[in-house]
mmCIF file of C-alpha atoms in Angstrom:
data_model
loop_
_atom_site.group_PDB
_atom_site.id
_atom_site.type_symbol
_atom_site.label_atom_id
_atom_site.label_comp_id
_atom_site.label_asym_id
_atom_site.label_seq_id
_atom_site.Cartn_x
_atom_site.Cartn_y
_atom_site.Cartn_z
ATOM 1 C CA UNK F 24 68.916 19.693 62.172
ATOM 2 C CA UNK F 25 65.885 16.817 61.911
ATOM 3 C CA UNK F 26 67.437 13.507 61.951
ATOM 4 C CA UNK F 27 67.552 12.968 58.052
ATOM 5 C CA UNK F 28 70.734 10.571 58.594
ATOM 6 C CA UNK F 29 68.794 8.134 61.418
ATOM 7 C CA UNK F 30 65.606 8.570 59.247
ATOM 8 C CA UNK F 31 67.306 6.892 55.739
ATOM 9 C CA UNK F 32 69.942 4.371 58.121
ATOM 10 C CA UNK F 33 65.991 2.722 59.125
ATOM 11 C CA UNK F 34 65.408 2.242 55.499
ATOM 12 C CA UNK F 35 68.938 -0.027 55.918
ATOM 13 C CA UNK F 36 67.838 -1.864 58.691
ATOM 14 C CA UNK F 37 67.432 -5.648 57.796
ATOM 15 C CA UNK F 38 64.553 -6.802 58.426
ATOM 16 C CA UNK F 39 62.562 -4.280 59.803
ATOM 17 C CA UNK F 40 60.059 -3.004 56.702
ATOM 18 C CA UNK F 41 58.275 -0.046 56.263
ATOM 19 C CA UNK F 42 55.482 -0.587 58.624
ATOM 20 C CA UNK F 43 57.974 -1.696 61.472
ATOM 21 C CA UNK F 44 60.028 1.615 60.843
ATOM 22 C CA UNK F 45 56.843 3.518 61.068
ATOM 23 C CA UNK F 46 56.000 1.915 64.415
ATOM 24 C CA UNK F 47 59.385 3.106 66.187
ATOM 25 C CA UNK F 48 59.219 6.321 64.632
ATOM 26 C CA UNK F 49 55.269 6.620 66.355
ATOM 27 C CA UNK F 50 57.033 4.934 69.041
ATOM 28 C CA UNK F 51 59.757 7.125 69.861
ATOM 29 C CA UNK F 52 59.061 10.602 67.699
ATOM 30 C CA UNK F 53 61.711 10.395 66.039
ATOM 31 C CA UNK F 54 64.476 8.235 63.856
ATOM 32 C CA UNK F 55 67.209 9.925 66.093
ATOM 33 C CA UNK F 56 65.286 9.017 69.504
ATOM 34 C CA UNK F 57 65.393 5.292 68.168
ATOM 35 C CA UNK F 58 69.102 4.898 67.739
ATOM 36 C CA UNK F 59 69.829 6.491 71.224
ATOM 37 C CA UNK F 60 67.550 4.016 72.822
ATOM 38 C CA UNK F 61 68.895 0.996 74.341
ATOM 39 C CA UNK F 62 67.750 -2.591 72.875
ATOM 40 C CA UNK F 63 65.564 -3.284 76.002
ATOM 41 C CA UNK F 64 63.897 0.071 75.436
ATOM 42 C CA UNK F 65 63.220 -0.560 71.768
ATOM 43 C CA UNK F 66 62.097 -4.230 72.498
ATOM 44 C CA UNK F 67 60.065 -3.541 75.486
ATOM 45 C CA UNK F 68 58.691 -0.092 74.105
ATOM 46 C CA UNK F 69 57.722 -0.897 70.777
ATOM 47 C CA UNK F 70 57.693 -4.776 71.378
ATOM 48 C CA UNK F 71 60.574 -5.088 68.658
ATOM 49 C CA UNK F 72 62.349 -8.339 67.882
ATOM 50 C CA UNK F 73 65.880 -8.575 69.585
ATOM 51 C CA UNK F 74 67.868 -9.120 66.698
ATOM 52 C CA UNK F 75 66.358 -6.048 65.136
ATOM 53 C CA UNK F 76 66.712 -4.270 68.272
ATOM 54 C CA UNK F 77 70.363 -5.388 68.122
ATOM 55 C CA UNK F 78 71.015 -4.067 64.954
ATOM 56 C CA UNK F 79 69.722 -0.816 65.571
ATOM 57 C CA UNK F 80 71.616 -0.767 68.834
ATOM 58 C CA UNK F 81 74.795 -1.330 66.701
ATOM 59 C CA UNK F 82 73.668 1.009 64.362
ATOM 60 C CA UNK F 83 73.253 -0.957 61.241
ATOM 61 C CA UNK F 84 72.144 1.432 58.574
ATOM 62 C CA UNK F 85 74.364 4.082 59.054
ATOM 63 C CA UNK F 86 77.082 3.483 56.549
ATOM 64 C CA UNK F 87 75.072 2.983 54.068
ATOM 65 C CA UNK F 88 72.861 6.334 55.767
ATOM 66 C CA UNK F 89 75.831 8.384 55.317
ATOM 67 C CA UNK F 90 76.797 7.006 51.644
ATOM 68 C CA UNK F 91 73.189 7.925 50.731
ATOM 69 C CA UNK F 92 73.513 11.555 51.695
ATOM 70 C CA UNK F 93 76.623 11.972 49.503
ATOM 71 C CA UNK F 94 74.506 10.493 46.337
ATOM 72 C CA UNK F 95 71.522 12.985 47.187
ATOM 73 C CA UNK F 96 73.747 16.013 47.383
ATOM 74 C CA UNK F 97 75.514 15.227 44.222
ATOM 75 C CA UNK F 98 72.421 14.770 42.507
ATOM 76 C CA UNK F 99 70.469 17.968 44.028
ATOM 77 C CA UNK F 100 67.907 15.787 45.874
ATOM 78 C CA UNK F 101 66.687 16.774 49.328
ATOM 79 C CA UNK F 102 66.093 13.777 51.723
ATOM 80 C CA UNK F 103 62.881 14.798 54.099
ATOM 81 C CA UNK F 104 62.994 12.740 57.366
ATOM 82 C CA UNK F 105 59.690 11.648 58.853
ATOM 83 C CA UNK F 106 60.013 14.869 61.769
ATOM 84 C CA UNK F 107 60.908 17.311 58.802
ATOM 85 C CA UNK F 108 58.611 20.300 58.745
ATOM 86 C CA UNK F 109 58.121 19.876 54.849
ATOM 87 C CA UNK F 110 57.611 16.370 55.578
ATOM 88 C CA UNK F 111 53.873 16.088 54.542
ATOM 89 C CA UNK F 112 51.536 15.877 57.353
ATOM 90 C CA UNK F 113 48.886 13.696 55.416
ATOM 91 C CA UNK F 114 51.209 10.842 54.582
ATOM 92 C CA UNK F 115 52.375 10.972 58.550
ATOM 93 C CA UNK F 116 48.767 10.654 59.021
ATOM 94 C CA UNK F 117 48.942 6.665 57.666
ATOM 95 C CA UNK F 118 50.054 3.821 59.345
ATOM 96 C CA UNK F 119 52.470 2.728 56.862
ATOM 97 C CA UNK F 120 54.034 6.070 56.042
ATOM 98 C CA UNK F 121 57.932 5.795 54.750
ATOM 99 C CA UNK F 122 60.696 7.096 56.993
ATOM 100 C CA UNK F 123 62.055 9.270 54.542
ATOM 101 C CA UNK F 124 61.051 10.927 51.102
ATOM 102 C CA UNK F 125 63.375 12.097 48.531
ATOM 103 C CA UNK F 126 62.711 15.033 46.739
ATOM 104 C CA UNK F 127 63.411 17.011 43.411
ATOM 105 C CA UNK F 128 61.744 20.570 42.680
ATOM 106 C CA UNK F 129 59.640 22.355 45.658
ATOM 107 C CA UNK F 130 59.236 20.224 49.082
ATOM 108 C CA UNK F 131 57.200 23.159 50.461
ATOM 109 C CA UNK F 132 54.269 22.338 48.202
ATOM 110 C CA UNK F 133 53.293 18.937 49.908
ATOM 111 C CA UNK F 134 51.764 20.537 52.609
ATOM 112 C CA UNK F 135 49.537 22.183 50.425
ATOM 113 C CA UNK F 136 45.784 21.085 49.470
ATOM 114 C CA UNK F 137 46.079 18.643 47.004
ATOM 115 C CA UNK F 138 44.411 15.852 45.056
ATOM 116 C CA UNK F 139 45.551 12.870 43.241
ATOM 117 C CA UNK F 140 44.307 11.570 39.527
ATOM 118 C CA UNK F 141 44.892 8.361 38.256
ATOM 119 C CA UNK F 142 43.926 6.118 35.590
ATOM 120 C CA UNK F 143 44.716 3.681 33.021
ATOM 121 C CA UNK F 144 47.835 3.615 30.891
ATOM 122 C CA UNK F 145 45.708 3.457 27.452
ATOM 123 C CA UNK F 146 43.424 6.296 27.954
ATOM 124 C CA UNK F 147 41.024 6.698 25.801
ATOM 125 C CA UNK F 148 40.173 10.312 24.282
ATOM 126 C CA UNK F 149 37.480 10.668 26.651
ATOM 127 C CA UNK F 150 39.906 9.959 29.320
ATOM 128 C CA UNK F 151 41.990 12.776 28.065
ATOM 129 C CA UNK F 152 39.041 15.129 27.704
ATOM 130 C CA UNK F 153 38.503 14.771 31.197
ATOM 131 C CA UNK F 154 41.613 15.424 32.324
ATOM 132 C CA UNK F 155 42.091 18.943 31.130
ATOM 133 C CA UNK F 156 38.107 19.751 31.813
ATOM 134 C CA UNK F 157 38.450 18.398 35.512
ATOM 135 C CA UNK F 158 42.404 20.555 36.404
ATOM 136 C CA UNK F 159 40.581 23.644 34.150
ATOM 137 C CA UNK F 160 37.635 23.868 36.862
ATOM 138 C CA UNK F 161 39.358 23.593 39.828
ATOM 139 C CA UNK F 162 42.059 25.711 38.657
ATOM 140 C CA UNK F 163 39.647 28.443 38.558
ATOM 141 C CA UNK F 164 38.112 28.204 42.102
ATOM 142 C CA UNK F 165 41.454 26.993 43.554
ATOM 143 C CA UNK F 166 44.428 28.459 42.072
ATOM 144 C CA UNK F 167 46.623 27.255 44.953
ATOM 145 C CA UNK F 168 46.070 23.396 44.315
ATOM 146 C CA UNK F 169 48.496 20.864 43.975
ATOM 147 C CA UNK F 170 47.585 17.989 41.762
ATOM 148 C CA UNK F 171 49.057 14.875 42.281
ATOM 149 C CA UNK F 172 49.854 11.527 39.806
ATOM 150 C CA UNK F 173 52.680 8.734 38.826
ATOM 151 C CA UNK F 174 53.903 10.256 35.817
ATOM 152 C CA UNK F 175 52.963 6.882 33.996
ATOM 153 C CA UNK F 176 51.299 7.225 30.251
ATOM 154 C CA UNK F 177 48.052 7.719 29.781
ATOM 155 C CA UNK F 178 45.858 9.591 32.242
ATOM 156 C CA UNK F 179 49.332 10.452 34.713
ATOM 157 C CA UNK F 180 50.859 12.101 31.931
ATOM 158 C CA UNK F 181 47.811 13.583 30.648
ATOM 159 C CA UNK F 182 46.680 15.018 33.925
ATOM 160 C CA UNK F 183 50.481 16.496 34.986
ATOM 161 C CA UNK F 184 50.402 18.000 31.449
ATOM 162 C CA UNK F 185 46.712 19.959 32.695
ATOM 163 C CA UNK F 186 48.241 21.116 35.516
ATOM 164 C CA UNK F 187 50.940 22.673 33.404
ATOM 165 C CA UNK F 188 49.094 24.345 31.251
ATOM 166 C CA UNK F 189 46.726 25.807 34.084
ATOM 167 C CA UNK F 190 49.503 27.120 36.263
ATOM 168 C CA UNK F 191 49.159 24.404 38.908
ATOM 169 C CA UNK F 192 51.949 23.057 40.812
ATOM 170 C CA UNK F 193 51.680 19.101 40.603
ATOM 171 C CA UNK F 194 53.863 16.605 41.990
ATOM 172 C CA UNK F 195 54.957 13.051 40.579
ATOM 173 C CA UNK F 196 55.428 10.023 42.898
ATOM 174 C CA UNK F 197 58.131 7.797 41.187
ATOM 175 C CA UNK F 198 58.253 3.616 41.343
ATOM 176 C CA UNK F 199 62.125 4.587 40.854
ATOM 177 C CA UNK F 200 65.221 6.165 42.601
ATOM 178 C CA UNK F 201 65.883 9.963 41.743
ATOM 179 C CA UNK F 202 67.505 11.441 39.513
ATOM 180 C CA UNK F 203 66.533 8.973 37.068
ATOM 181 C CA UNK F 204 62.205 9.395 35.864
ATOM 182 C CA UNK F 205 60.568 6.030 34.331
ATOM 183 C CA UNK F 206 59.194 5.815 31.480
ATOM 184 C CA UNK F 207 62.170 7.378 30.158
ATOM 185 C CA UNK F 208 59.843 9.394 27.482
ATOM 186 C CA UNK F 209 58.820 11.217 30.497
ATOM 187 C CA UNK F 210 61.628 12.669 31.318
ATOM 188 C CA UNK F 211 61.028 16.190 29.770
ATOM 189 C CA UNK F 212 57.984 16.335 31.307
ATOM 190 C CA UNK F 213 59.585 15.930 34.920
ATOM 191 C CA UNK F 214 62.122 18.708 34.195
ATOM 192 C CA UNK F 215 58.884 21.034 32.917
ATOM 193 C CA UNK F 216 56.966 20.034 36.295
ATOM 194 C CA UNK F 217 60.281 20.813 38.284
ATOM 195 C CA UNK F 218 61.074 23.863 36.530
ATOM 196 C CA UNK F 219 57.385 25.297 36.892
ATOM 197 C CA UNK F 220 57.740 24.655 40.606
ATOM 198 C CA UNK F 221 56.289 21.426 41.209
ATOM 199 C CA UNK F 222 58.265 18.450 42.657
ATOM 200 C CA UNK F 223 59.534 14.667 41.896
ATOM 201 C CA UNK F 224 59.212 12.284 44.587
ATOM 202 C CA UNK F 225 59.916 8.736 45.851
ATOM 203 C CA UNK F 226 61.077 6.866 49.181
ATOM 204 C CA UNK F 227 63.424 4.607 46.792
ATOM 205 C CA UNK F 228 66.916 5.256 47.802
ATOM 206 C CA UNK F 229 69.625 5.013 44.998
ATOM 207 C CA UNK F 230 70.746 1.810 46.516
ATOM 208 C CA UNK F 231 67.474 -0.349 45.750
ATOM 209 C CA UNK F 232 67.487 -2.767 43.572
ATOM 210 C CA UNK F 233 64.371 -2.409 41.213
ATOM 211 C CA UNK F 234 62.497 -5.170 40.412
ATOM 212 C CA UNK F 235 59.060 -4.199 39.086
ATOM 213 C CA UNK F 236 57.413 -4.315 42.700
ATOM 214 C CA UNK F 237 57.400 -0.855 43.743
ATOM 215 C CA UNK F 238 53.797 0.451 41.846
ATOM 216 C CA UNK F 239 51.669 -0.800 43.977
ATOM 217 C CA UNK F 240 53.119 0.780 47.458
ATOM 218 C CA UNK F 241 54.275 3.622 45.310
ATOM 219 C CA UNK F 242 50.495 4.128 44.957
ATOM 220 C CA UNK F 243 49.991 4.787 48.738
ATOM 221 C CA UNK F 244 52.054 7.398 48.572
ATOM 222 C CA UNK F 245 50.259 9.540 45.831
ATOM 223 C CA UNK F 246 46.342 8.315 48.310
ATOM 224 C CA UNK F 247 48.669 9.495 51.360
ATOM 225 C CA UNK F 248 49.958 13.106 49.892
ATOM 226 C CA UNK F 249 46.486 13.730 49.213
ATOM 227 C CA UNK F 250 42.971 15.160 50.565
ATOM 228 C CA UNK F 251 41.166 12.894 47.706
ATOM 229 C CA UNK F 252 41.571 10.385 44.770
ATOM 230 C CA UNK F 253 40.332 10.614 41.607
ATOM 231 C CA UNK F 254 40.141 7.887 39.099
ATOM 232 C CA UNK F 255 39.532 9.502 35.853
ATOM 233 C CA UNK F 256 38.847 6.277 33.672
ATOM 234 C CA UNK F 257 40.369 2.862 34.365
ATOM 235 C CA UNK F 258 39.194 -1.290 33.718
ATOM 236 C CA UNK F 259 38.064 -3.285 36.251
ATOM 237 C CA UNK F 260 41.105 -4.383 37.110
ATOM 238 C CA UNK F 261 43.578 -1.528 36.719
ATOM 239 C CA UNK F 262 46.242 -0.783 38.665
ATOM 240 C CA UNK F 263 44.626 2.276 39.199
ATOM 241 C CA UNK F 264 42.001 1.191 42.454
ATOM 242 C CA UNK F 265 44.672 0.126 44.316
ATOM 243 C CA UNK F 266 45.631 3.971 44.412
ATOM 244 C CA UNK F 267 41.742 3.908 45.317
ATOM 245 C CA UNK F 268 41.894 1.234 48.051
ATOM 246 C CA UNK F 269 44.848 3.175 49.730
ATOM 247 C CA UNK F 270 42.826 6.313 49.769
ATOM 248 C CA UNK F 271 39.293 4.592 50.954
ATOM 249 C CA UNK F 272 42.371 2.878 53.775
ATOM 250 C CA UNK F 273 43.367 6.047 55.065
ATOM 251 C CA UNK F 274 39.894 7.811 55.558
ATOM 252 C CA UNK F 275 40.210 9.900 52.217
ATOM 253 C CA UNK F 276 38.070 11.088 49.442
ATOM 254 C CA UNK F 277 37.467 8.505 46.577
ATOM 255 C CA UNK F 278 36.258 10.094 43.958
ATOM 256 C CA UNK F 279 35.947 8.437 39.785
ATOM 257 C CA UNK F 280 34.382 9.823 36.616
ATOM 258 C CA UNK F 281 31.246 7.929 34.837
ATOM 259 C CA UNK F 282 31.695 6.553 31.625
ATOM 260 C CA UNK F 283 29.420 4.577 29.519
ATOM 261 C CA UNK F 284 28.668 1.248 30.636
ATOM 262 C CA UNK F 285 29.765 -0.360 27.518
ATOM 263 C CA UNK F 286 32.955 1.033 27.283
ATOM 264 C CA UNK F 287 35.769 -1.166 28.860
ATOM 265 C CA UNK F 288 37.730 1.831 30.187
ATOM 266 C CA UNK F 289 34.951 2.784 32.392
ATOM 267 C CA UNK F 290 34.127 -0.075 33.854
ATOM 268 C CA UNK F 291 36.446 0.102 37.448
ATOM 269 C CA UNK F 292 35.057 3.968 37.488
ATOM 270 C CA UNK F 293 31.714 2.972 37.340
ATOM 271 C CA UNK F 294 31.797 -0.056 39.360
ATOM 272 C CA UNK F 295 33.064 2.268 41.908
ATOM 273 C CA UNK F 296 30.514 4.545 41.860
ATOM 274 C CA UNK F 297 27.627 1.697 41.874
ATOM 275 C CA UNK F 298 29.589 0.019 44.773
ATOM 276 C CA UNK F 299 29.103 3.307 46.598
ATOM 277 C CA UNK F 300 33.109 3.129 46.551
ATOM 278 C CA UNK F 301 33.596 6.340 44.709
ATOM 279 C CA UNK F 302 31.504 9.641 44.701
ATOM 280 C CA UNK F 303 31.011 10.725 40.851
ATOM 281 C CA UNK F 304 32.386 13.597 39.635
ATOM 282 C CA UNK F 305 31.900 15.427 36.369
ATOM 283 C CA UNK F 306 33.759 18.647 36.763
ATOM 284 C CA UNK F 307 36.407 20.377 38.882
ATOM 285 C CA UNK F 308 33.653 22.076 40.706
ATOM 286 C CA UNK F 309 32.507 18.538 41.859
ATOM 287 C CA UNK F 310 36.048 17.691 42.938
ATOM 288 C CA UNK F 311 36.007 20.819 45.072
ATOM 289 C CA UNK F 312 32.771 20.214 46.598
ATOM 290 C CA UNK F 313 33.207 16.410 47.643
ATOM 291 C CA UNK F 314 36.893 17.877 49.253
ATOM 292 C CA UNK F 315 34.831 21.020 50.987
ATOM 293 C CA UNK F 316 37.136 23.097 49.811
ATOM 294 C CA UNK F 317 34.853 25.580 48.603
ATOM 295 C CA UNK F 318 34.619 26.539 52.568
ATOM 296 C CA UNK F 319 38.158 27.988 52.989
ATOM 297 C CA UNK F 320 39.051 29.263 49.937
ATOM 298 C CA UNK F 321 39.160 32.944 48.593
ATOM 299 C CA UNK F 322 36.455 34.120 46.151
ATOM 300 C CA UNK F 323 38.561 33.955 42.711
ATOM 301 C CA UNK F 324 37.812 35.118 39.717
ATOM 302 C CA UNK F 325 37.756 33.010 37.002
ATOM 303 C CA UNK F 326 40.784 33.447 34.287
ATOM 304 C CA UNK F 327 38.951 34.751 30.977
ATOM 305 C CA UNK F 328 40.766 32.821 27.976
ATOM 306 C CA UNK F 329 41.243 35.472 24.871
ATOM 307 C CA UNK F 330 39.679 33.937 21.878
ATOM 308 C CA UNK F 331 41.473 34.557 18.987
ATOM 309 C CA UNK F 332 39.323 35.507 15.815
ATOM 310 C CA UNK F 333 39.357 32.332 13.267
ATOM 311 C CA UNK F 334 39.572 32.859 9.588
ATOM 312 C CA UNK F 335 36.658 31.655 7.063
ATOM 313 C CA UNK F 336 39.098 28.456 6.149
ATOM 314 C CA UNK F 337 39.257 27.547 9.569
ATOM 315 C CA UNK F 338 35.404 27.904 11.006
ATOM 316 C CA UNK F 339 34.856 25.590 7.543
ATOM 317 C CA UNK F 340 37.215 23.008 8.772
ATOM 318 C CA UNK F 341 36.054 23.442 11.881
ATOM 319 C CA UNK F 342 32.600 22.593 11.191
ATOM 320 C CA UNK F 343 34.112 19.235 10.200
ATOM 321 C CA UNK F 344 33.831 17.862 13.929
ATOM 322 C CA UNK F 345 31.113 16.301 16.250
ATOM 323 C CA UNK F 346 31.450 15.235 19.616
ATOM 324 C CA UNK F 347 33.907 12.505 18.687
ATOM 325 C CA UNK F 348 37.804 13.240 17.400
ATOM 326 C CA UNK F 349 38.675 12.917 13.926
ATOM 327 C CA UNK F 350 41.918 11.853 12.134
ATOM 328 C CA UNK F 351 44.025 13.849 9.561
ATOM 329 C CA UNK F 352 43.120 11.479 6.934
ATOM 330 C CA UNK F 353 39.591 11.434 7.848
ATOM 331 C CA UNK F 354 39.741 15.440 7.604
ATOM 332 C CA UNK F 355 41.629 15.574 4.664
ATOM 333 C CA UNK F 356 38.824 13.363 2.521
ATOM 334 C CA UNK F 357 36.203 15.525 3.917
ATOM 335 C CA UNK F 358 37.829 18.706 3.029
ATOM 336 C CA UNK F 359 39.241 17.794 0.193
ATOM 337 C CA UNK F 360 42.782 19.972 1.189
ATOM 338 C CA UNK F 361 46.110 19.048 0.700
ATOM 339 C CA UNK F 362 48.410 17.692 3.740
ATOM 340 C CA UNK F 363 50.319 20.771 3.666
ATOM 341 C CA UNK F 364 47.860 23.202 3.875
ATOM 342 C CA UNK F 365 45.755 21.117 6.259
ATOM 343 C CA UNK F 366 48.454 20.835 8.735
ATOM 344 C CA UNK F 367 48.807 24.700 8.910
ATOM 345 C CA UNK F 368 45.339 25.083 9.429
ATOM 346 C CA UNK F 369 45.025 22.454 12.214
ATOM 347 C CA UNK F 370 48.455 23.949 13.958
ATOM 348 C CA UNK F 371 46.128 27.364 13.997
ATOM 349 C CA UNK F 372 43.387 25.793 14.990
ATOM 350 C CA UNK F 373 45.282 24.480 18.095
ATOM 351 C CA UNK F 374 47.109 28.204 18.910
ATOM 352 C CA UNK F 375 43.795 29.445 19.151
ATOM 353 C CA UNK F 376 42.569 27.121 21.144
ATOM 354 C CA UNK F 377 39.598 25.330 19.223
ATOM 355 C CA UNK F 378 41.233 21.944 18.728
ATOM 356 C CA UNK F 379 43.195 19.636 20.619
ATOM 357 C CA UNK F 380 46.365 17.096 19.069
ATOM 358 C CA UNK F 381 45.842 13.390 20.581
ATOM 359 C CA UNK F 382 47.515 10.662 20.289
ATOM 360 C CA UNK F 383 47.587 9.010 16.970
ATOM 361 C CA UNK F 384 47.333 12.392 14.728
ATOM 362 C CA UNK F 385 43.634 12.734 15.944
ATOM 363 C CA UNK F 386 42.481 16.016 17.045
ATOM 364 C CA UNK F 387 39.167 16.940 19.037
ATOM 365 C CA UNK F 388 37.373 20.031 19.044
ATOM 366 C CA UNK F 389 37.326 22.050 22.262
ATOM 367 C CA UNK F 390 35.360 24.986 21.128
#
């Protein structure tokens, strides 16, 4: 068995950090090589501090190691240690990878190609767009990828919600200690990305004390998972290009989506992109050319969606919408229907495909 114990006792270990576990664990291969070494071997090895080469010595962490496994076996989460097979081999790749993940849903699938989106919390409907257009393409030239986000609102949510719907497997990197998934409204969303065989994960043990300081490293673990990063729309300050930074830090893709230079939500994308920070992408096809995938994988088929027929009521409602969404209200002056029957109509609209619910009661046309 891999040394999950040793692995989660470093978390415990005053005063060491993340980066200093990561160093003994490059150091000495593995957590349980570190607590069999003797304090001049840790100190003169991996030029530790004595007192933390003390504490390890007199194995600090493992009470609180062993307490840790009893609250991830009640709860059905699986602890991966740093020399875990199903640990994934991109975020041991980093320098400042954590000594142990803990997991929800399918560990297998991150060691499979995958890509992270993020964005801002108030996307915008273009934002949304985006989200489904860019999963739906690569979906169809590579079925077998695992998309990767925070599970925050706006473009996290959005972009887990693509997957979903196009049969991906994605994974969500919590802020938070499993079981529990913040924001709370989320948290039928998790089960549905669980349940369809994707995974939760985090390196916060049950034990931490949250404090509103965890998004930000959180955020090099969804750049580390992950071939490439893709910021789908975020400001020029949003939270979003740190995800960036950590991805541009660890030798990955950086990829963001144009918008239009007066719109607010665009700005970090395309400030990116002039910066020569961020390669633009447009479609899934774009994603899977910047990552090269297009070299290994299988020739594919696309899936063909069946159309259903529309009825004369609906192609005139239909004919209602531009480029930009509309609200009920607005559609209900145009067409002159009442809010009953307009509701049905829109709800058939939608099972068929041509229209899309956002945010707001708005709906945009798809077809």
């Amino acid at each position: 068995m891999k040394s999950v114990l040793e692995s989660i006792a470093l978390t415990f270990v005053p005063h060491l950090g993340v980066r200093g576990a990561a160093h003994l664990l490059e150091c000495f291969g593995s957590a349980q090589a570190i607590y069999q070494a003797s304090a001049a071997e840790l100190s003169s090895v991996a030029d530790l501090r004595e007192d933390v080469a003390r504490s390890i010595v007199a194995r600090s962490g493992m009470k609180e190691a062993e307490r840790e496994l009893q609250y991830c076996q009640r709860h059905g989460i699986t602890p991966l240690a740093y020399d875990s097979d199903e640990y994934p081999q991109l975020l041991r790749n980093t320098n400042d990878f954590p000594a142990v993940l803990y997991v929800m849903g399918d560990s297998s699938i991150l060691n499979r190609r995958a890509v992270a989106f993020v964005g801002t919390r108030k996307a915008s409907p273009y934002g949304q767009r985006m989200c489904n257009e860019l999963v739906r393409g690569m979906s169809q030239l590579v079925p077998d990828a695992v998309v990767v986000s925070g599970l925050a609102f706006g473009i996290d949510g959005e972009i887990h919600r693509a997957a979903l719907i196009e049969n991906l497997a994605t994974v969500a990197v919590l802020a938070n200690a499993l079981p529990a998934v913040s924001p709370a409204a989320h948290r039928g969303l998790a089960a549905d990305i669980i349940s369809r065989g994707g995974a939760l994960v985090t390196e916060l043990n049950s034990q931490t004390k949250q404090n509103g300081n965890f998004y930000i490293p959180r955020n090099r673990i969804i750049a580390g998972i992950s071939t490439g990063t893709v910021v789908v729309e975020t400001p020029e300050s949003g939270g979003s290009l740190s995800t960036a930074a950590f991805a541009d830090g660890y030798n990955r893709s950086v990829m963001a989506v144009p918008g239009r230079a007066t719109d607010n939500n665009s700005r970090g994308c395309n400030l990116l992109i002039r910066n020569r920070k961020a390669q633009a992408v447009m479609s899934g096809h774009d994603i899977v050319t910047e990552l090269m995938w297009e070299l290994e994988m299988e020739s594919v088929p696309a899936p063909v969606r069946e159309k259903l027929p529309l009825t004369g009521q609906e192609e005139s409602l239909l004919a209602y919408f531009g480029q930009e969404p509309l609200s009920i209200d607005v559609l209900q002056a145009r067409s002159g229907l009442g809010l009953g029957e307009l509701s049905l109509l829109l709800m058939n609209l939608e099972l068929s495909g041509a229209l899309r619910q956002l945010p707001g009661k708005q709906y945009e046309k798809l077809i």
